[in-house]
XYZ file of C-alpha atoms in Angstrom:
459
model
C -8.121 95.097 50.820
C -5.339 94.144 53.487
C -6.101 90.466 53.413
C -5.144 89.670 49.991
C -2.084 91.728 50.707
C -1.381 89.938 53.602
C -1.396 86.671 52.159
C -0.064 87.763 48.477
C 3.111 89.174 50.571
C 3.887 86.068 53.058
C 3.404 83.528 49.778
C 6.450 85.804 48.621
C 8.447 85.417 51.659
C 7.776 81.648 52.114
C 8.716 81.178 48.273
C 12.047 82.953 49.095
C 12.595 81.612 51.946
C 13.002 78.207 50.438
C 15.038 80.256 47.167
C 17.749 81.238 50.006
C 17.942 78.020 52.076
C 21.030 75.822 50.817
C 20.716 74.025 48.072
C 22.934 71.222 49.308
C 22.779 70.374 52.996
C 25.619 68.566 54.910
C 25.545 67.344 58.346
C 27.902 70.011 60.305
C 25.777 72.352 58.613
C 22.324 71.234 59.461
C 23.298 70.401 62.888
C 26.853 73.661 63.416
C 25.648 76.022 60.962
C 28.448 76.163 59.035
C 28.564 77.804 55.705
C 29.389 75.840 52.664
C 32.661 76.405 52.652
C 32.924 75.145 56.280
C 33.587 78.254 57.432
C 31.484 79.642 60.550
C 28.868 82.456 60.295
C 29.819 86.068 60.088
C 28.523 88.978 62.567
C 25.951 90.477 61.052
C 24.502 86.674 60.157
C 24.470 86.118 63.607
C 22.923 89.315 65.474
C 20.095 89.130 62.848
C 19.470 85.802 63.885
C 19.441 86.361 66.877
C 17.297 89.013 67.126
C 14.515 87.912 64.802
C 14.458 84.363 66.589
C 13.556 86.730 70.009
C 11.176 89.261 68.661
C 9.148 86.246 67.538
C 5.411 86.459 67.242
C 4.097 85.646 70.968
C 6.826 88.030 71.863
C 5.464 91.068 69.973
C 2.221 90.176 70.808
C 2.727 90.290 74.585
C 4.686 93.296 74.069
C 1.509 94.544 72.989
C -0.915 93.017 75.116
C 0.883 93.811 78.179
C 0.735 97.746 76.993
C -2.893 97.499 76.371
C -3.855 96.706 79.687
C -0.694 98.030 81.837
C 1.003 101.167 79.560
C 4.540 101.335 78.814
C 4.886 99.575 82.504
C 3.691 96.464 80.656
C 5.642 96.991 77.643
C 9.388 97.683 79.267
C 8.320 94.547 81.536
C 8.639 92.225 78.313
C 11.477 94.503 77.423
C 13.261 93.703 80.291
C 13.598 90.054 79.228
C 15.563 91.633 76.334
C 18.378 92.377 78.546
C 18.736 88.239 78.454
C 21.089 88.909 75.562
C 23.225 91.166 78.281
C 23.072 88.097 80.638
C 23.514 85.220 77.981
C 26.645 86.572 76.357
C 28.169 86.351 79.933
C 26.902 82.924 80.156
C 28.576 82.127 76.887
C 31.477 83.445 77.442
C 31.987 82.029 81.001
C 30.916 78.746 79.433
C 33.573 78.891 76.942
C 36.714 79.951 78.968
C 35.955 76.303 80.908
C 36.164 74.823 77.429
C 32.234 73.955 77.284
C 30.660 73.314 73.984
C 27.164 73.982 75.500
C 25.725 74.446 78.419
C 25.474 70.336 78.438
C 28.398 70.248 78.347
C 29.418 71.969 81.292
C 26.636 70.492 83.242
C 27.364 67.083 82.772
C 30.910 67.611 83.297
C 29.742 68.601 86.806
C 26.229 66.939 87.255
C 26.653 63.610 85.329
C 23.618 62.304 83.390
C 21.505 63.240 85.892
C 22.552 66.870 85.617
C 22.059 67.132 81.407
C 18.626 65.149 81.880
C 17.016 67.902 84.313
C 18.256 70.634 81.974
C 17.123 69.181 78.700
C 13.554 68.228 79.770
C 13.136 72.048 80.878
C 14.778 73.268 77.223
C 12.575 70.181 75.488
C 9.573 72.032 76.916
C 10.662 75.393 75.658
C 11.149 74.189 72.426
C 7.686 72.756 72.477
C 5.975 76.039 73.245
C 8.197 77.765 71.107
C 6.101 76.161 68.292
C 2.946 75.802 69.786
C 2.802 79.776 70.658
C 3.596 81.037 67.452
C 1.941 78.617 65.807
C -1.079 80.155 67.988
C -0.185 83.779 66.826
C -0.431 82.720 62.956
C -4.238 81.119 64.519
C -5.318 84.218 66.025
C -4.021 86.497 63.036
C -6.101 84.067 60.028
C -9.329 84.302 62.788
C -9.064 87.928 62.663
C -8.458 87.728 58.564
C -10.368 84.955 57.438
C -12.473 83.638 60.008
C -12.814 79.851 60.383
C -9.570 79.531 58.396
C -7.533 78.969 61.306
C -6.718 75.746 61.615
C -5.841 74.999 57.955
C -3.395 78.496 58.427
C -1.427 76.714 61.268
C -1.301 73.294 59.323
C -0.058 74.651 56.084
C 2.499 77.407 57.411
C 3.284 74.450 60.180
C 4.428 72.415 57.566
C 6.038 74.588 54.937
C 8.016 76.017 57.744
C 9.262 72.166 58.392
C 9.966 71.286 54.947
C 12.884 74.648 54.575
C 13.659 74.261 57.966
C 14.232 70.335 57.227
C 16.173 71.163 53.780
C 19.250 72.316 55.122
C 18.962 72.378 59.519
C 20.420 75.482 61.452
C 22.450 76.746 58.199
C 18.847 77.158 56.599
C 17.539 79.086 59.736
C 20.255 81.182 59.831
C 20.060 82.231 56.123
C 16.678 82.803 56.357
C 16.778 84.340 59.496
C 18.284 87.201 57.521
C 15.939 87.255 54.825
C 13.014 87.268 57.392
C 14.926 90.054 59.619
C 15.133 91.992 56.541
C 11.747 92.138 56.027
C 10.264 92.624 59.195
C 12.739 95.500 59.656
C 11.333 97.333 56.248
C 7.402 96.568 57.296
C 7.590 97.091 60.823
C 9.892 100.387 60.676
C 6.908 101.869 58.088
C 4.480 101.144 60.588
C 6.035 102.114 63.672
C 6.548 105.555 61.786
C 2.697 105.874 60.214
C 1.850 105.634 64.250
C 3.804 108.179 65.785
C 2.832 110.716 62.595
C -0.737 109.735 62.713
C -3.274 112.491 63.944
C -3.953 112.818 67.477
C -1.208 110.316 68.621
C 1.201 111.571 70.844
C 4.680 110.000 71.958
C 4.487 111.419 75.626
C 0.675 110.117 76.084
C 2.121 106.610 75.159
C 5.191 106.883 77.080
C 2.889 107.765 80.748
C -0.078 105.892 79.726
C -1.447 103.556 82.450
C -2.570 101.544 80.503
C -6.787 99.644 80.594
C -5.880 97.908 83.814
C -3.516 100.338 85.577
C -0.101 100.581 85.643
C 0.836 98.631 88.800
C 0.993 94.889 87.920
C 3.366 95.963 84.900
C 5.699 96.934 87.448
C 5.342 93.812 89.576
C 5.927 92.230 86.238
C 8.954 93.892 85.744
C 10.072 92.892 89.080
C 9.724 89.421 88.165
C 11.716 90.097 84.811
C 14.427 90.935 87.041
C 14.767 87.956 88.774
C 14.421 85.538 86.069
C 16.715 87.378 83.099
C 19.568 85.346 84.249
C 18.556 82.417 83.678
C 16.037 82.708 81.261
C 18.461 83.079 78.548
C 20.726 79.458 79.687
C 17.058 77.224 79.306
C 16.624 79.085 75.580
C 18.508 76.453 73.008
C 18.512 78.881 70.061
C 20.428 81.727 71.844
C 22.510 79.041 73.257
C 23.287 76.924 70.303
C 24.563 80.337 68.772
C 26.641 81.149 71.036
C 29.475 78.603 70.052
C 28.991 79.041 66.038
C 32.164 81.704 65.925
C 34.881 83.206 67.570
C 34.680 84.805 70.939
C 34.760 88.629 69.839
C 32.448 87.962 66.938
C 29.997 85.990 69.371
C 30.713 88.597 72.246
C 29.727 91.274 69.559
C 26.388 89.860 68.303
C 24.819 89.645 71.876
C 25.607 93.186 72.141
C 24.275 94.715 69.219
C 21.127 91.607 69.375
C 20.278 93.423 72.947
C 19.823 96.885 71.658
C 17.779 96.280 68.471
C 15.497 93.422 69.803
C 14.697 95.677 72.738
C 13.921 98.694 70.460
C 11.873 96.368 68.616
C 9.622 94.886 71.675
C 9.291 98.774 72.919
C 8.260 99.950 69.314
C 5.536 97.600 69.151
C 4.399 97.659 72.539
C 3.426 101.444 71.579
C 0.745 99.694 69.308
C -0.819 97.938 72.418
C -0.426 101.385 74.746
C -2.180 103.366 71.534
C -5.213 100.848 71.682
C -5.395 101.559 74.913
C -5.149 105.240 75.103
C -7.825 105.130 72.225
C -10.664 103.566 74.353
C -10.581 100.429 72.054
C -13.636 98.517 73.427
C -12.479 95.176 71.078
C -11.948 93.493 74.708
C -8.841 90.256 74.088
C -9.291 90.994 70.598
C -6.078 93.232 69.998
C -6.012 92.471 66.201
C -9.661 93.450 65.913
C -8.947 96.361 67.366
C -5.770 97.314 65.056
C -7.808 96.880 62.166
C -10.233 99.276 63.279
C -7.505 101.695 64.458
C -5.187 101.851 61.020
C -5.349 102.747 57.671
C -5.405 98.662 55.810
C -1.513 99.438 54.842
C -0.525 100.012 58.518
C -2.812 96.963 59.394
C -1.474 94.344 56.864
C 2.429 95.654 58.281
C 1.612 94.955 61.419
C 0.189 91.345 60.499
C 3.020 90.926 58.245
C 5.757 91.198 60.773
C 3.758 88.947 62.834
C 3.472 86.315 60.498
C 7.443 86.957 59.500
C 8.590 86.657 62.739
C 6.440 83.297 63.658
C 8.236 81.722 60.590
C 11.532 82.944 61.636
C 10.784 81.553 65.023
C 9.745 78.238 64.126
C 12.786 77.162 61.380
C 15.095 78.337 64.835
C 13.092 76.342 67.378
C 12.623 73.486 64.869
C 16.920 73.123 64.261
C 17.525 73.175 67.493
C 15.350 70.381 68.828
C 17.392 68.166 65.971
C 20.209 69.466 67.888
C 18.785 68.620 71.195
C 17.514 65.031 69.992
C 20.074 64.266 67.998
C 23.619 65.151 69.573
C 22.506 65.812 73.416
C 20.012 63.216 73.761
C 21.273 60.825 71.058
C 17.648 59.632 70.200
C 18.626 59.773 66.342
C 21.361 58.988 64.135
C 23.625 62.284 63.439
C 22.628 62.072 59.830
C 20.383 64.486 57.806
C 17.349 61.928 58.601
C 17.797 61.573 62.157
C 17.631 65.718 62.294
C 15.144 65.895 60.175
C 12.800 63.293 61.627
C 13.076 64.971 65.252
C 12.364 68.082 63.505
C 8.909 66.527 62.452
C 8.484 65.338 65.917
C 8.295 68.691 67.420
C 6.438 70.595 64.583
C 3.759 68.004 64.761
C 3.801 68.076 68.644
C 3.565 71.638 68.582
C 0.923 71.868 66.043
C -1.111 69.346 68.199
C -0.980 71.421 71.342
C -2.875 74.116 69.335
C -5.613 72.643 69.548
C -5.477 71.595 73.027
C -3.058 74.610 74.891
C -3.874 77.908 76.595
C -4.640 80.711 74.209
C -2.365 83.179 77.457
C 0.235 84.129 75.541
C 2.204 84.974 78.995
C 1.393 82.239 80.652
C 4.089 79.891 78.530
C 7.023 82.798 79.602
C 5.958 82.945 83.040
C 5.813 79.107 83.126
C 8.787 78.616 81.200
C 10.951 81.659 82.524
C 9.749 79.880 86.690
C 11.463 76.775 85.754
C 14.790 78.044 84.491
C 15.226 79.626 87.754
C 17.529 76.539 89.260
C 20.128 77.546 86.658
C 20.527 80.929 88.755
C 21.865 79.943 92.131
C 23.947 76.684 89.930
C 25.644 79.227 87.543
C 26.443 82.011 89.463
C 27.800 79.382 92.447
C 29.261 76.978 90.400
C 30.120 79.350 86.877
C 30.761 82.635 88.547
C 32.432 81.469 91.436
C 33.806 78.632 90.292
C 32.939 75.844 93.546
C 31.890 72.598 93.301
C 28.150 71.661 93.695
C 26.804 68.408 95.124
C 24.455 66.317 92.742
C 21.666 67.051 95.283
C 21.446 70.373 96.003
C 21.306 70.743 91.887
C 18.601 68.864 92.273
C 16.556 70.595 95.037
C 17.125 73.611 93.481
C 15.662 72.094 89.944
C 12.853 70.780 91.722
C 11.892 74.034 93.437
C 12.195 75.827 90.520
C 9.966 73.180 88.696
C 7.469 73.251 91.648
C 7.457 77.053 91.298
C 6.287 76.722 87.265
C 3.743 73.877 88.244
C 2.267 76.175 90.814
C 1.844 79.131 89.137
C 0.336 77.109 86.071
C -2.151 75.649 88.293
C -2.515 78.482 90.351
C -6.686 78.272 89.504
C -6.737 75.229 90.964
C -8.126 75.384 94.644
C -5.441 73.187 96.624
C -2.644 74.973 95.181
C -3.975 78.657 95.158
C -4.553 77.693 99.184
C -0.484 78.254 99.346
C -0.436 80.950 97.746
C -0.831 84.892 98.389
C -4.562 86.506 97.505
C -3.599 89.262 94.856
C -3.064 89.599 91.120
C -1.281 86.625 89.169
C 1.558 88.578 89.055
C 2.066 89.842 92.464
C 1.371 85.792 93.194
C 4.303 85.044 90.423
C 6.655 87.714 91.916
C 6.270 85.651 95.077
C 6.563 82.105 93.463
C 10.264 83.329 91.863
C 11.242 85.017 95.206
C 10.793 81.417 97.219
C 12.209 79.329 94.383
C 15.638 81.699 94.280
C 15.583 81.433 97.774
C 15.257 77.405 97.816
C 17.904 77.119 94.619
C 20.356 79.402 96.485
C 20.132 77.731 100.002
C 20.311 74.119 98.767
C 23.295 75.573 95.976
C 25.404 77.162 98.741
C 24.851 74.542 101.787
C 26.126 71.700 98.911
C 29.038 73.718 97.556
C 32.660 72.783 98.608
C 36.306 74.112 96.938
C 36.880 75.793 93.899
C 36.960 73.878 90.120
C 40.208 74.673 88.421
C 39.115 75.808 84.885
C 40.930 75.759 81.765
C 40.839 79.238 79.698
C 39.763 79.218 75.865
C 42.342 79.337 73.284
């Protein structure tokens, strides 16, 4: 009963998704966003986007993974990564006041080529698992749904997403960002309320729960959040690239309010993960199995539904800003509509690759991802915050421990490299692994800082 739904309903929202992308593109708004008057997007445009281009798919389904197995420790560890909308509106707006049109900008102002090349082979990376992982989430949901329809799923949402995303560049994603927010909000609100009234499930069980695995390693996890929620929002291009569409109050404003309701959001869903839990659920790595066991078909095909919505949402996002990346950072295309749009191809067919190939550890891309963003810590608060000058190297040492850090902890199975580090959990081994790269970045930052940069203040 819930499949048909399922698929009947996201046929809907693909078919008006392309009904509310523009119907004429031009360049500054596939590649600036602006609307078709020129004009640059409003508030509420913005925090939507925002937020439904964070909750994406592999977000929400960590959220709920990490409750299943470590209680509402797991789930406000993912949460905690929300409070990179806290952290990146600082960034913004410190990266603004020096007159910085990205963080490129301000890197190669200080770093030269070398400095915008180490940055945008981390953010190129993101942007590749941006698409792979979700594209993995719409896998996992049409295995639970339609069993050995998976890989047709990811090629045909893969490329619809690509041809609306391709029509009309970041001013499409962030029109449809609202559509898509709109809808996850009505779906996901109705089943976030049929769990808390549903018999025998209580708030205060979910909110102590423990979790399958205990509660411990969420907190360690949490820990780690900690450290990396700095940077972890200056390596993310889509938060970025919005934070120089409009003015400095609206922009200021729509981090704000896109910290509170993503957050909400994660938490909400992570209940679904600490309910599995608290339920015995014996479907072991097989959450969605285990929901559709658990909840009436209606509650089931809301929770896929947001799922699928926020992939989609996701991938137009990630999709416009690697034309950004390739096409006025990295100047590997013309700045036409066919230079975007062919990089845009480039990564969705990348990404779709890599699902046949990558991890199915959800996680494992953050933690990776997250590890290597960690040089931009010690560099922004030394050479943003306090304003002194940083030598070329000690950017560099820092960028390579941080990059070291990632490669360890992704390889951390493999005997030579788990011989330096700790015997415990992965987590307690990744809490370690961020500690020593911080430590690295910051020593190398500090011994090869001199003066203070004179900055210019935004008009």
């Amino acid at each position: 009963m819930s499949t048909p739904l399922i698929l009947i309903s996201l046929g809907v929202i693909l078919a008006l998704s392309f009904v509310v992308a523009p119907r004429r593109a031009s360049v500054q708004g596939f590649f600036a966003g602006t609307t078709p008057d020129g004009g640059a997007p409003g508030l509420w445009t913005l925090v939507l986007s925002q937020v439904t281009t964070w909750i994406f798919a592999r977000s929400l389904m960590n959220a709920a993974i990490l409750g299943y197995y470590y209680g509402i420790a797991g789930t406000l560890a993912y949460a905690a990564y929300y409070g990179s909308f806290l952290t990146g509106g600082f960034i913004v707006m410190r990266l603004r006041e020096t007159r910085a049109a990205s963080v490129q900008d301000w890197l190669g102002a200080r770093f030269g080529g070398a400095g915008r090349a180490a940055y945008n082979l981390v953010i190129a990376l993101r942007l590749l698992s941006e698409v792979f992982a979700n594209l993995i989430v719409i896998g996992l949901i049409f295995a639970a749904l339609l069993p050995g329809s998976e890989t047709v799923a990811v090629l045909a949402i893969a490329a619809l997403a690509l041809a609306y995303s391709a029509w009309g560049g970041l001013s499409a994603a962030l029109r449809t960002d609202v559509l898509q927010m709109a809808l996850f909000l009505v779906v996901f609100i109705a089943a976030l309320i049929a769990l808390l009234l549903s018999p025998g499930v209580s708030l205060g069980a979910m909110l102590t729960a423990p979790g399958t695995a205990g509660a411990w390693n969420g907190w360690v996890l949490l820990a780690v959040a900690a450290l990396q929620v700095f940077s972890y929002p200056a390596h993310d291009p889509v938060m970025m690239d919005r934070g120089f569409l409009a003015d400095p109050a609206t922009t200021r404003a729509s981090f704000f309010h896109a910290f509170w309701i993503s957050t909400l959001c994660i938490i909400g869903f992570g209940l679904f993960g600490i309910q599995a839990g608290i339920t015995g659920a014996a479907v072991e790595n097989q959450l969605i199995g285990t929901w559709a066991a658990m909840f009436p078909s209606w509650v089931f095909a809301a929770l896929m539904l947001s799922l699928l919505v926020s992939a989609l949402s996701t991938l137009d996002s990630a999709l416009s800003s690697a034309a950004r990346l390739c096409v006025e950072e990295l100047r590997l295309a013309p700045r036409s509509l066919m230079g975007g749009r062919l990089s845009m191809a480039v990564f969705a067919v990348a990404g779709t690759l890599l699902t046949l190939f990558g991890s199915q550890s959800l996680f494992d891309a953050v933690a990776v991802s997250g590890t290597a963003s960690m040089f931009l810590t010690p560099v922004l608060v030394v050479g943003l915050v306090m304003g002194r000058r940083i030598a070329l190297w000690a950017y560099l040492i820092a960028w390579a421990a941080a990059m070291l850090g990632a490669a360890a902890y992704f390889a951390r199975a493999v005997p030579w490299v788990a011989a330096f580090l700790p015997q415990g959990h992965k987590y307690e081994q990744l809490f370690v692994i961020c500690v020593v790269v911080l430590i690295a970045g910051f020593a190398a930052v500090w011994l090869g800082s001199r003066g203070r940069v004179e900055t210019a203040q935004e008009g």
